[in-house]
mmCIF file of C-alpha atoms in Angstrom:
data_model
loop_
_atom_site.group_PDB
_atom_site.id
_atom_site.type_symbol
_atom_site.label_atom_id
_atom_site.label_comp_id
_atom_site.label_asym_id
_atom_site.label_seq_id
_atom_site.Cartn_x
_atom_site.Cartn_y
_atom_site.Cartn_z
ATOM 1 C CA UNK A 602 141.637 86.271 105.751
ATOM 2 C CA UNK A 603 143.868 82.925 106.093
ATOM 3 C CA UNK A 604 146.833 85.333 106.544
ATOM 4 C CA UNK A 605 144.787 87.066 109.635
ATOM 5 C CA UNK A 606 143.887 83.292 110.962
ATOM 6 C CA UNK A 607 147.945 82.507 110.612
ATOM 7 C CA UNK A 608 148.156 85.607 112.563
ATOM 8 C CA UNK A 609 146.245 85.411 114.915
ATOM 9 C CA UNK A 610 146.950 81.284 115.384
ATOM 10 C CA UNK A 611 150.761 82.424 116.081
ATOM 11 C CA UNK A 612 149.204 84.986 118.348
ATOM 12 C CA UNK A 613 147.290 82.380 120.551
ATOM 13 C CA UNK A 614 150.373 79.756 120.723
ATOM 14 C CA UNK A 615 152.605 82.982 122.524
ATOM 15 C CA UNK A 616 149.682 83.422 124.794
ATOM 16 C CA UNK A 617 150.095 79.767 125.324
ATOM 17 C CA UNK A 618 153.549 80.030 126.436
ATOM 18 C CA UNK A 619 153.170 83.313 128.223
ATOM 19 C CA UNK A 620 150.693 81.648 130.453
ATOM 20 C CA UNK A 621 152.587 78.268 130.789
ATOM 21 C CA UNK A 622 155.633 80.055 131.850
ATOM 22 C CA UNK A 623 154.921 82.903 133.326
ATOM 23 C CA UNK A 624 152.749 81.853 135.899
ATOM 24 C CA UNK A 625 154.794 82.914 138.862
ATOM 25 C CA UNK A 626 154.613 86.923 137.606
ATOM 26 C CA UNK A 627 151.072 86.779 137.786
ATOM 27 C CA UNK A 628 150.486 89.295 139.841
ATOM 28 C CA UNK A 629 153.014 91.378 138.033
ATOM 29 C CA UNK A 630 151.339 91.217 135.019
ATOM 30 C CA UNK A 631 147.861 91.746 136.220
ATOM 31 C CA UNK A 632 148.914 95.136 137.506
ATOM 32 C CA UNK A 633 151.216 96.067 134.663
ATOM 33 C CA UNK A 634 147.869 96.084 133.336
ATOM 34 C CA UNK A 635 146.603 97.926 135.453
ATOM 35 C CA UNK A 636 149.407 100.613 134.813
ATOM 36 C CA UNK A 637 148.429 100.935 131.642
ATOM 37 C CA UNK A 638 144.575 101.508 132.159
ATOM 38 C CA UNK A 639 143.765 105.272 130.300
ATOM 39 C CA UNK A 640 141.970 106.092 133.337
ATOM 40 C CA UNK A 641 144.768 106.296 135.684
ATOM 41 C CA UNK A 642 145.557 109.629 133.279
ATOM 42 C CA UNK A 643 143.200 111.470 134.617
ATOM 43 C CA UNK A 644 142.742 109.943 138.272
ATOM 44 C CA UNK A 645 147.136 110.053 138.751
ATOM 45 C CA UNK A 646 149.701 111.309 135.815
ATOM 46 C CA UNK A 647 147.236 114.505 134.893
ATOM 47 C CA UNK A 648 147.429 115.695 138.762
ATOM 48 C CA UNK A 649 150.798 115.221 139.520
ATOM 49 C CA UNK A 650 151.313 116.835 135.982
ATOM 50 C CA UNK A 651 149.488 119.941 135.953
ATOM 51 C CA UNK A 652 150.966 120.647 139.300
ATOM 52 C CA UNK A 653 154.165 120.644 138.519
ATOM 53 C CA UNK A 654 153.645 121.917 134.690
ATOM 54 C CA UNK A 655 150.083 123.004 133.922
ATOM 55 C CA UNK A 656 151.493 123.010 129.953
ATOM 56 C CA UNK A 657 152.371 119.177 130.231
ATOM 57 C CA UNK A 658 149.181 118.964 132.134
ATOM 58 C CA UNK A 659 147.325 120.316 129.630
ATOM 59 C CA UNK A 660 148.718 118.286 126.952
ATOM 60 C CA UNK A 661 148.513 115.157 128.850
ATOM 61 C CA UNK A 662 144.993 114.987 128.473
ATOM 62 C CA UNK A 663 144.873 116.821 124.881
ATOM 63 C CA UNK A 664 146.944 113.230 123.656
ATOM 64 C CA UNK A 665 144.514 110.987 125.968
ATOM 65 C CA UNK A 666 141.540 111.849 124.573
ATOM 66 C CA UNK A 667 142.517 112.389 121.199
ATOM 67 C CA UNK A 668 144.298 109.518 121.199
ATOM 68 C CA UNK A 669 141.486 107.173 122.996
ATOM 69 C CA UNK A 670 139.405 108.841 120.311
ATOM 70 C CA UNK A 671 141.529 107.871 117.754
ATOM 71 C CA UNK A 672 141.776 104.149 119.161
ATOM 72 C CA UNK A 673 138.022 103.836 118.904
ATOM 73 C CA UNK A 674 138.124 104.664 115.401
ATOM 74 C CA UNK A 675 140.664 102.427 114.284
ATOM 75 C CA UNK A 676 138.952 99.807 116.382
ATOM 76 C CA UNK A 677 135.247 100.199 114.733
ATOM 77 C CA UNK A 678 137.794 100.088 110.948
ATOM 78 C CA UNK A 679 139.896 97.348 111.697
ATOM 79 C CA UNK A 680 137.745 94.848 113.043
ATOM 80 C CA UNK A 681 139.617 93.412 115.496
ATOM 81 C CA UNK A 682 138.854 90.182 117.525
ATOM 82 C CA UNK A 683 140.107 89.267 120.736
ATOM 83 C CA UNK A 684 141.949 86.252 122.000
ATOM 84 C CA UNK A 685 139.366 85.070 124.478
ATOM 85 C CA UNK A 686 136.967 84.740 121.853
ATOM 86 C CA UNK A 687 138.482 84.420 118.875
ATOM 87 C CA UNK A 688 139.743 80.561 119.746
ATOM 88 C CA UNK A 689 136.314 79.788 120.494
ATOM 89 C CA UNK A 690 134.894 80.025 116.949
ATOM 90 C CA UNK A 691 137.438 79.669 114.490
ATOM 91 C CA UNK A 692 137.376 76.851 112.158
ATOM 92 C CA UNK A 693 141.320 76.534 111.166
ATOM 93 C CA UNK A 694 141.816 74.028 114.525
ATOM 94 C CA UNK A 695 140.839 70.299 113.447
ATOM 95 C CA UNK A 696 138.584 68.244 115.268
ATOM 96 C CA UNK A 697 137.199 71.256 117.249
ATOM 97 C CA UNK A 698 140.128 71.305 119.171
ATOM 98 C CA UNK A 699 140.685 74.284 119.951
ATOM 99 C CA UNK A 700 143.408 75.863 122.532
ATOM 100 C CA UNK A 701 142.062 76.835 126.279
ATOM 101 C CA UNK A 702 143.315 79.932 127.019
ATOM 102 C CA UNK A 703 142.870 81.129 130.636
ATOM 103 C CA UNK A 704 140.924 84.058 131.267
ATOM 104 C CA UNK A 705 140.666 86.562 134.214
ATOM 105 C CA UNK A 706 138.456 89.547 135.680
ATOM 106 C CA UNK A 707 140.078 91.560 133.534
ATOM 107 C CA UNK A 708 140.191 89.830 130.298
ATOM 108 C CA UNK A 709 136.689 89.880 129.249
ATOM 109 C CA UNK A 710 136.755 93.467 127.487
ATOM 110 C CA UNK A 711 133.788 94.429 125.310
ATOM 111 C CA UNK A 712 135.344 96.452 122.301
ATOM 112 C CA UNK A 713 137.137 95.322 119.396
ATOM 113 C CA UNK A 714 140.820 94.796 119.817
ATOM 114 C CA UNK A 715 143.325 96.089 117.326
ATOM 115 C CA UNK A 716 144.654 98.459 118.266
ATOM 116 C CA UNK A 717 145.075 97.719 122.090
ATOM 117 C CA UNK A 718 143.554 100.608 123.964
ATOM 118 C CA UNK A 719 145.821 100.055 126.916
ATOM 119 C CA UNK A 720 148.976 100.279 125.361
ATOM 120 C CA UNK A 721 147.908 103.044 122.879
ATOM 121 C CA UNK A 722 147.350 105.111 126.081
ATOM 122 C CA UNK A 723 150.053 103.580 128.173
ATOM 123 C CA UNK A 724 152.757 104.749 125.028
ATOM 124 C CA UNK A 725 151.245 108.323 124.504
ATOM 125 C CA UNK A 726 150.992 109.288 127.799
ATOM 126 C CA UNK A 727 154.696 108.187 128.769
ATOM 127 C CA UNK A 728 155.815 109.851 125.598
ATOM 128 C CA UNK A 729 154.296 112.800 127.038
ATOM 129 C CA UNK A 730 155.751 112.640 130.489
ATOM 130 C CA UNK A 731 159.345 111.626 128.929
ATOM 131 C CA UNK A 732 159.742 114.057 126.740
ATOM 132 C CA UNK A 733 158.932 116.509 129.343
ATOM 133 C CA UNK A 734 161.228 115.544 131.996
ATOM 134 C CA UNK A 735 164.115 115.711 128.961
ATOM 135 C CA UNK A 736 163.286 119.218 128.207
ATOM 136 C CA UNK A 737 164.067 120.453 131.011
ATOM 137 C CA UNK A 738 168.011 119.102 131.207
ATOM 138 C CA UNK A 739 168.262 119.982 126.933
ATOM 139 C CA UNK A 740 168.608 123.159 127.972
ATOM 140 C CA UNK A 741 171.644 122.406 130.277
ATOM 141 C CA UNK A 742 174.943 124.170 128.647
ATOM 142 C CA UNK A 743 177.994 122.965 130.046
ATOM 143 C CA UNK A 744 180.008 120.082 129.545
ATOM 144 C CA UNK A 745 179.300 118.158 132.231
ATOM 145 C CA UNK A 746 175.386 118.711 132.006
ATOM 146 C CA UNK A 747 175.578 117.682 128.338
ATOM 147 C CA UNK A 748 176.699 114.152 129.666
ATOM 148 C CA UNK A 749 173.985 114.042 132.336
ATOM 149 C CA UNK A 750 171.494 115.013 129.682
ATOM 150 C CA UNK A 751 172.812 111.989 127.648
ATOM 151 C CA UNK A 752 172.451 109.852 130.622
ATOM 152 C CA UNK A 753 169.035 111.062 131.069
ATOM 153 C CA UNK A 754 168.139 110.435 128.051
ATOM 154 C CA UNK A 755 169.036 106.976 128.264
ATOM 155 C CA UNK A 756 167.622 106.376 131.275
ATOM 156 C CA UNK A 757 164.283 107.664 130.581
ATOM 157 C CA UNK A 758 163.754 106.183 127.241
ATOM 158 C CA UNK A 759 164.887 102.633 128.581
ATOM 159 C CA UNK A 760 162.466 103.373 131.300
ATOM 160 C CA UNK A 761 159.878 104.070 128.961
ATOM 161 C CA UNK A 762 160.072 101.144 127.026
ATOM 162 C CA UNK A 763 160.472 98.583 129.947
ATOM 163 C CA UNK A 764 157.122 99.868 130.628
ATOM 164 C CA UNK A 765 155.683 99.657 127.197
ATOM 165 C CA UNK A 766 157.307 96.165 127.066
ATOM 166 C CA UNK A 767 155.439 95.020 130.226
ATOM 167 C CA UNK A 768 151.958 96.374 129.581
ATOM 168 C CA UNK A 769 152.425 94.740 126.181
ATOM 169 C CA UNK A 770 153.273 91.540 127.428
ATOM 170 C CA UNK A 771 150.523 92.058 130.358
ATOM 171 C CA UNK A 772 147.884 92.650 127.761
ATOM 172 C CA UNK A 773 149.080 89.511 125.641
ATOM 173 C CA UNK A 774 149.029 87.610 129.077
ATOM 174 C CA UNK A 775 145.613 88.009 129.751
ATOM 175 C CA UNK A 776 144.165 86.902 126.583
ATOM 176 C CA UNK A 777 142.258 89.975 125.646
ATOM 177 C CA UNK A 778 145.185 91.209 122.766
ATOM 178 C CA UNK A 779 147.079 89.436 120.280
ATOM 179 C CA UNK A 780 150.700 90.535 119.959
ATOM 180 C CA UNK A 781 150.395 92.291 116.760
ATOM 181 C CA UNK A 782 147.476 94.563 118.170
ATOM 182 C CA UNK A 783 149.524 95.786 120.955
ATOM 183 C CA UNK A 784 152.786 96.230 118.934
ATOM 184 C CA UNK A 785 150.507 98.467 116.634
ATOM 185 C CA UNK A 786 148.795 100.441 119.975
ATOM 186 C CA UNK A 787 152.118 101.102 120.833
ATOM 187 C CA UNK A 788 153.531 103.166 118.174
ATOM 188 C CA UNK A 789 149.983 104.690 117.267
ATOM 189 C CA UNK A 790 150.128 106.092 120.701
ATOM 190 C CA UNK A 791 153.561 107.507 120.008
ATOM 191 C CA UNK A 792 152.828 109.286 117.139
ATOM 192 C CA UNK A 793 149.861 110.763 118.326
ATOM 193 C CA UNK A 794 151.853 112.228 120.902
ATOM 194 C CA UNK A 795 154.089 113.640 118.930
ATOM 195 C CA UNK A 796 151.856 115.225 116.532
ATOM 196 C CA UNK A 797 150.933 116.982 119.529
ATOM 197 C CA UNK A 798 154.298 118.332 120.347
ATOM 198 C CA UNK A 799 153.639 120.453 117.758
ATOM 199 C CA UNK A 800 150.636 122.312 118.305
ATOM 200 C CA UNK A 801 150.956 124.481 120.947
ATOM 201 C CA UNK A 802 147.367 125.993 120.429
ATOM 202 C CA UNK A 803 145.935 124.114 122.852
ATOM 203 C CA UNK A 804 147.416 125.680 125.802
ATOM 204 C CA UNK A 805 145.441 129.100 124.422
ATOM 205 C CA UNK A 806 142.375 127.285 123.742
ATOM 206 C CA UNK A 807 139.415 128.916 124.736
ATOM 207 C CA UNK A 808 136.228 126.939 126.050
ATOM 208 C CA UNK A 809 134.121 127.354 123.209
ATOM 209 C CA UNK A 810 137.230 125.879 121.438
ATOM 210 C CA UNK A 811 136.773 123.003 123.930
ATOM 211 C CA UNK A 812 132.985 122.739 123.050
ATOM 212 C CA UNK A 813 133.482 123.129 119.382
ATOM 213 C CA UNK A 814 135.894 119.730 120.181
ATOM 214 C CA UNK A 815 133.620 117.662 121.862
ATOM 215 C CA UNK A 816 130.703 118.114 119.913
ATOM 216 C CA UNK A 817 133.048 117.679 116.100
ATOM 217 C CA UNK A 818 134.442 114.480 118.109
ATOM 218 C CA UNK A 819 131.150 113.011 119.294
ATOM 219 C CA UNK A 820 129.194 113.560 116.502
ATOM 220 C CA UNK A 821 132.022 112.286 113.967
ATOM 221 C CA UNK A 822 131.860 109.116 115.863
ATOM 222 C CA UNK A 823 128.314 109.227 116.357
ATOM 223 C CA UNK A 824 127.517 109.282 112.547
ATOM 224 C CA UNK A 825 130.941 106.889 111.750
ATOM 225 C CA UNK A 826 128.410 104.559 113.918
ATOM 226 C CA UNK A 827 124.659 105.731 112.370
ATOM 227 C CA UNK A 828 126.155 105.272 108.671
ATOM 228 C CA UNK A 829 127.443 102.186 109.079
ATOM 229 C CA UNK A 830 124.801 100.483 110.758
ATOM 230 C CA UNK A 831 122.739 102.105 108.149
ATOM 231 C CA UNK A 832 124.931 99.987 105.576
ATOM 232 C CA UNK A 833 123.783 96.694 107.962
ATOM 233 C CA UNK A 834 127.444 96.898 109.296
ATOM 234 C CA UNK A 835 126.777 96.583 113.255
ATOM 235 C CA UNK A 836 130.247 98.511 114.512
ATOM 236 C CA UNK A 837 128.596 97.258 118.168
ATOM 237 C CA UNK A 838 129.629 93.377 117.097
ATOM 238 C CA UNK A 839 131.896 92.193 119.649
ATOM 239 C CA UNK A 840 130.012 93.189 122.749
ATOM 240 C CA UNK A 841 127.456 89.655 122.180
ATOM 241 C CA UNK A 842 130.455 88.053 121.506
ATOM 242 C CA UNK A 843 132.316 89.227 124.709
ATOM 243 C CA UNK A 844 129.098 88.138 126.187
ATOM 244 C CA UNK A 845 128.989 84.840 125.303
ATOM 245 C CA UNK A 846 132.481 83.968 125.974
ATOM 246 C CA UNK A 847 133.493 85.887 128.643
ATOM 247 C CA UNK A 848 134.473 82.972 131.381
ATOM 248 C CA UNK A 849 132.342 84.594 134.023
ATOM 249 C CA UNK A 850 129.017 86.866 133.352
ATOM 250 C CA UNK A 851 130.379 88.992 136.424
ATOM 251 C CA UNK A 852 133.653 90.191 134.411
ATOM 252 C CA UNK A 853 131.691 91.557 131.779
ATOM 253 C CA UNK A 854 131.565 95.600 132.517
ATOM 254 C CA UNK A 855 129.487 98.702 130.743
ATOM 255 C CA UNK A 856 132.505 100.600 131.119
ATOM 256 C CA UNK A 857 133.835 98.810 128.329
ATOM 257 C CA UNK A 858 132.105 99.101 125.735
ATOM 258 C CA UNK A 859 133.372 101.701 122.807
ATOM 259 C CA UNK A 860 130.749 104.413 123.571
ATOM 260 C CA UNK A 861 131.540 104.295 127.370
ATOM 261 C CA UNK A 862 135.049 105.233 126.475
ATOM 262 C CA UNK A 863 133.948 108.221 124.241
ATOM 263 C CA UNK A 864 131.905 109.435 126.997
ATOM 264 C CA UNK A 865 134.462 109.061 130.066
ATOM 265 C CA UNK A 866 136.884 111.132 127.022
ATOM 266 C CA UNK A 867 134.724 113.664 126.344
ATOM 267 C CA UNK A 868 133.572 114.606 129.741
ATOM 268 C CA UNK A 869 137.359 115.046 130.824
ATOM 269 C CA UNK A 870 138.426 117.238 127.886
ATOM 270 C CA UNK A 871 134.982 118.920 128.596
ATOM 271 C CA UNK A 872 136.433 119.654 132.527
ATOM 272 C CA UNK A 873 139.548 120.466 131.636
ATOM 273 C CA UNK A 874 137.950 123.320 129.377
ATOM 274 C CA UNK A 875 135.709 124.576 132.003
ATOM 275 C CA UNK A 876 138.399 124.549 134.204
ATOM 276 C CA UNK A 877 141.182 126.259 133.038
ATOM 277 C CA UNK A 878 138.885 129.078 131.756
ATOM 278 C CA UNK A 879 137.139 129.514 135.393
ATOM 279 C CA UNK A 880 138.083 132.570 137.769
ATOM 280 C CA UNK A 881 138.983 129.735 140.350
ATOM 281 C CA UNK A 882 142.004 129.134 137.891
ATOM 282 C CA UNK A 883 143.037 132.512 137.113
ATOM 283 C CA UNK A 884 142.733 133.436 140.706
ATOM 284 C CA UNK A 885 144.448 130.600 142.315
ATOM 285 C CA UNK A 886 147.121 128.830 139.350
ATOM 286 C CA UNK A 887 147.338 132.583 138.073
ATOM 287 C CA UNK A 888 148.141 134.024 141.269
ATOM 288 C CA UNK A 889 151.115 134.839 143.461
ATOM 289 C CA UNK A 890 150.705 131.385 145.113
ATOM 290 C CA UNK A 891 151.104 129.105 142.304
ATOM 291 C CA UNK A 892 155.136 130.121 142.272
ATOM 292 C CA UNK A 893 154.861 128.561 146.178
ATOM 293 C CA UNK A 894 156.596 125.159 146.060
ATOM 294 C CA UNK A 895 154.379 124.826 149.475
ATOM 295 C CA UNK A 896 151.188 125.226 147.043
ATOM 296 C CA UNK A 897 152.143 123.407 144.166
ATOM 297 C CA UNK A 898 152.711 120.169 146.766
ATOM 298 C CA UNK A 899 149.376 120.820 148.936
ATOM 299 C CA UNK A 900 147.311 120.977 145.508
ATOM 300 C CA UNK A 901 149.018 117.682 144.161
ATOM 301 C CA UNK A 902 148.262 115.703 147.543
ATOM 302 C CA UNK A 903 144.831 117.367 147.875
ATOM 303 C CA UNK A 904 144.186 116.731 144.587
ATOM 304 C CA UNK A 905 145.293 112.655 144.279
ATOM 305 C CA UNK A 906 143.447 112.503 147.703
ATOM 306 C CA UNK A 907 140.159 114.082 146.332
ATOM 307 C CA UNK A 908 140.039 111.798 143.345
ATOM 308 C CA UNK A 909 140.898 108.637 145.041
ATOM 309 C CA UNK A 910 137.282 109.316 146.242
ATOM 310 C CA UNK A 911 135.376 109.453 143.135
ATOM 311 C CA UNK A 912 136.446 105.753 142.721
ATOM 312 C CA UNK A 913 133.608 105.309 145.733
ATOM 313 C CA UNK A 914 131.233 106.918 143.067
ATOM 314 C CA UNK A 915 129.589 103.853 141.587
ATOM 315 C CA UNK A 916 127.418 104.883 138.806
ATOM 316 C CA UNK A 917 124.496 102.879 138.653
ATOM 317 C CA UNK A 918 124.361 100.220 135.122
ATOM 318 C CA UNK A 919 120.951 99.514 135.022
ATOM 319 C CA UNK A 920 119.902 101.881 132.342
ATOM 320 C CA UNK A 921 122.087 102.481 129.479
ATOM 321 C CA UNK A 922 121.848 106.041 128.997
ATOM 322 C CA UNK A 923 121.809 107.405 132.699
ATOM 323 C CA UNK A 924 125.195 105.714 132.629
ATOM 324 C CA UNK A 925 126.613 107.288 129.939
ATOM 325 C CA UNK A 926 125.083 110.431 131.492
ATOM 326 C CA UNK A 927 126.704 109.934 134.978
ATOM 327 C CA UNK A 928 129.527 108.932 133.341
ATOM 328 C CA UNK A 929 130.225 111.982 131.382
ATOM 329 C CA UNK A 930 129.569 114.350 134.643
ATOM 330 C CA UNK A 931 131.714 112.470 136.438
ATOM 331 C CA UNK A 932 134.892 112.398 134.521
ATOM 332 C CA UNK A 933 134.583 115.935 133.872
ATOM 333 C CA UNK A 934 134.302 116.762 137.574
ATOM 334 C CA UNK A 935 137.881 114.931 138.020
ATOM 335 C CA UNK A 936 139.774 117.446 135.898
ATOM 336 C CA UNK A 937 138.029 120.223 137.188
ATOM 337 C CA UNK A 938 138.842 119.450 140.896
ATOM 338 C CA UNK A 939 142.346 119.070 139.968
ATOM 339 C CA UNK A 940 142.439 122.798 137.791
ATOM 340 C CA UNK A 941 140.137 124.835 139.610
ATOM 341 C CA UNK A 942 138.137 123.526 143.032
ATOM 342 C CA UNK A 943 141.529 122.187 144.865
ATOM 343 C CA UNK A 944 144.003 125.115 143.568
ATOM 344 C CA UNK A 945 140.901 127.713 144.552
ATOM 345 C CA UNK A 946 140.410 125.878 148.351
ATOM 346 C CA UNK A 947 144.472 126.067 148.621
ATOM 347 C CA UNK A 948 144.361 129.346 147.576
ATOM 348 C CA UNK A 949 141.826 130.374 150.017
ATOM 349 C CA UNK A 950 143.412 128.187 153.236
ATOM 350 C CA UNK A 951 146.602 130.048 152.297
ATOM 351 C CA UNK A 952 145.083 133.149 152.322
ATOM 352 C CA UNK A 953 143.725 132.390 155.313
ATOM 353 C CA UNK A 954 146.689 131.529 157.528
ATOM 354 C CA UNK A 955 149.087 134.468 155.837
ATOM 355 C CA UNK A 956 146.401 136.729 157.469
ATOM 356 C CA UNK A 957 146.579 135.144 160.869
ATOM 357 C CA UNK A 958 150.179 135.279 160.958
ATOM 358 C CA UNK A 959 150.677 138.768 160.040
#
């Protein structure tokens, strides 16, 4: 315990500094933030992805939700407090002195905070999307490929971790993460991608396969939760305290809490499932169109255009369980309009105009 208060003591005086000196890359910060949000998986990477690749696609949100699932897990063991609170009721500063860290709308999150969910899902994903882009110039065999391979490599990888680097320090910033928790999101998120490097059986995975995930996955967590608070341990503990420290009452959002992230999870692995096993799918991805560079490109625009629209969906908070509810339906509607419904309305429009013309 006095080790963990040196920690996380050493953790608020870099806050400090990041927030004394970096004041001009505000902004910057704020939306490296942002960039590291898990839902930007499934509203931008997963359908640029699965256009171009439906394998990477597929995988992409595979790692997400396992990995998010993982996170909680950890989370609920670990314990982890957050900056923002944390300050506010330790006892190691004298004289009730404690430091005044600034807070903003987006500090005030609800779950525990080692590890950081943001850069667990920020690492993973860009692992993901790396690692792809590099496979396809490993398999370049002359000499002068071999050096732009290398090159690639470099570039990529440095690219990666400028990112991971900024949503770290982003994270830190705000005062919602120590530096320890995101150092440890980080490489958790890395090696949960590459565990799934090597299981190719989800690209053959069937939907009751999908089902048969979701329900092992929500009721492991479920009854992780139910047996603890059964042993008086309430895994639920930081939300009051988020609550009652949060800056402004208006910053503090449903979405979240630990079981709103298992829900927004499960409902996209659930869509994906549903939608890669749908006759939409294997008529339209399946089909003599999906070789078409012209219908890869109109299903990726169509596709970020549709779910830039869901983001209008606002799902109502008053009642705990019609959110989770609404929640659930709605994430797995996004990955379903990206597999099947925009790919099948291409399909069709294409269809369409080749019989006109000829």
């Amino acid at each position: 315990s006095i080790k963990m208060d040196l920690l996380h003591s050493n953790g608020v005086l870099i806050i400090q500094h990041l927030q004394r000196d970096y004041r001009a890359y505000q902004d910057f910060l704020n939306f490296m933030s942002h960039v590291g949000d898990p839902r930007n998986i499934f509203s931008i990477y997963f359908p640029l992805w699965f256009q171009l690749n439906q394998v990477i696609g597929t995988k992409m949100i595979w790692v997400a939700v396992i990995g998010d699932w993982f996170n909680l897990i950890f989370k609920w063991i670990l314990f982890g407090h957050r900056p923002y609170w944390w300050v506010q009721e330790t006892m190691i500063y004298p004289n009730q002195s404690s430091p005044c860290l600034e807070q903003f709308p987006i500090t005030c999150e609800t779950g525990p905070g080692s590890p950081s969910g943001h850069a667990m899902g920020s690492s993973c994903v860009w692992y993901v999307m790396v690692t792809a882009a590099l496979s396809y110039t490993v398999r370049w065999k002359d000499k002068s490929a071999v050096t732009l391979h290398r090159l690639t490599w470099s570039f990529l990888w440095t690219v990666f971790w400028i990112i991971q680097i900024s949503v770290c320090i982003s994270r830190v910033f705000i005062a919602t993460h120590f530096p320890h928790q995101v150092v440890l999101g980080v490489f958790a998120g890395i090696l949960v991608a590459e565990a799934f490097e090597h299981t190719p059986a989800i690209q053959t995975a069937s939907l009751r396969m999908y089902i048969k995930t979701n329900l092992f996955l929500f009721v492991f967590a479920l009854g992780f939760y139910l047996v603890l608070k059964l042993l008086d341990i309430d895994l639920l503990w930081s939300v009051p305290k988020a609550k009652k420290w949060c800056a402004n009452p208006d910053w503090i959002n449903i979405d979240t809490t630990p079981f709103a992230g298992l829900v927004r999870n499960l409902g996209a692995l659930f869509g994906l499932g549903l939608g890669i096993n749908s006759e939409m799918f294997i008529t339209s991805c399946k089909g003599k169109n999906s070789f078409k560079i012209s219908f890869r490109i109109l299903c990726m625009a169509a596709s970020l255009a549709t779910l830039q629209l869901y983001n209008f969906v606002k799902i109502p908070t008053h009642t705990e369980y019609l959110f989770y509810i609404l929640s659930f339906c709605k994430s797995a509607a996004m990955p379903l309009t990206v597999v099947a419904l925009v790919p099948y309305c291409v399909h069709l429009l294409m269809r369409t105009t080749e019989k006109k013309l000829n």
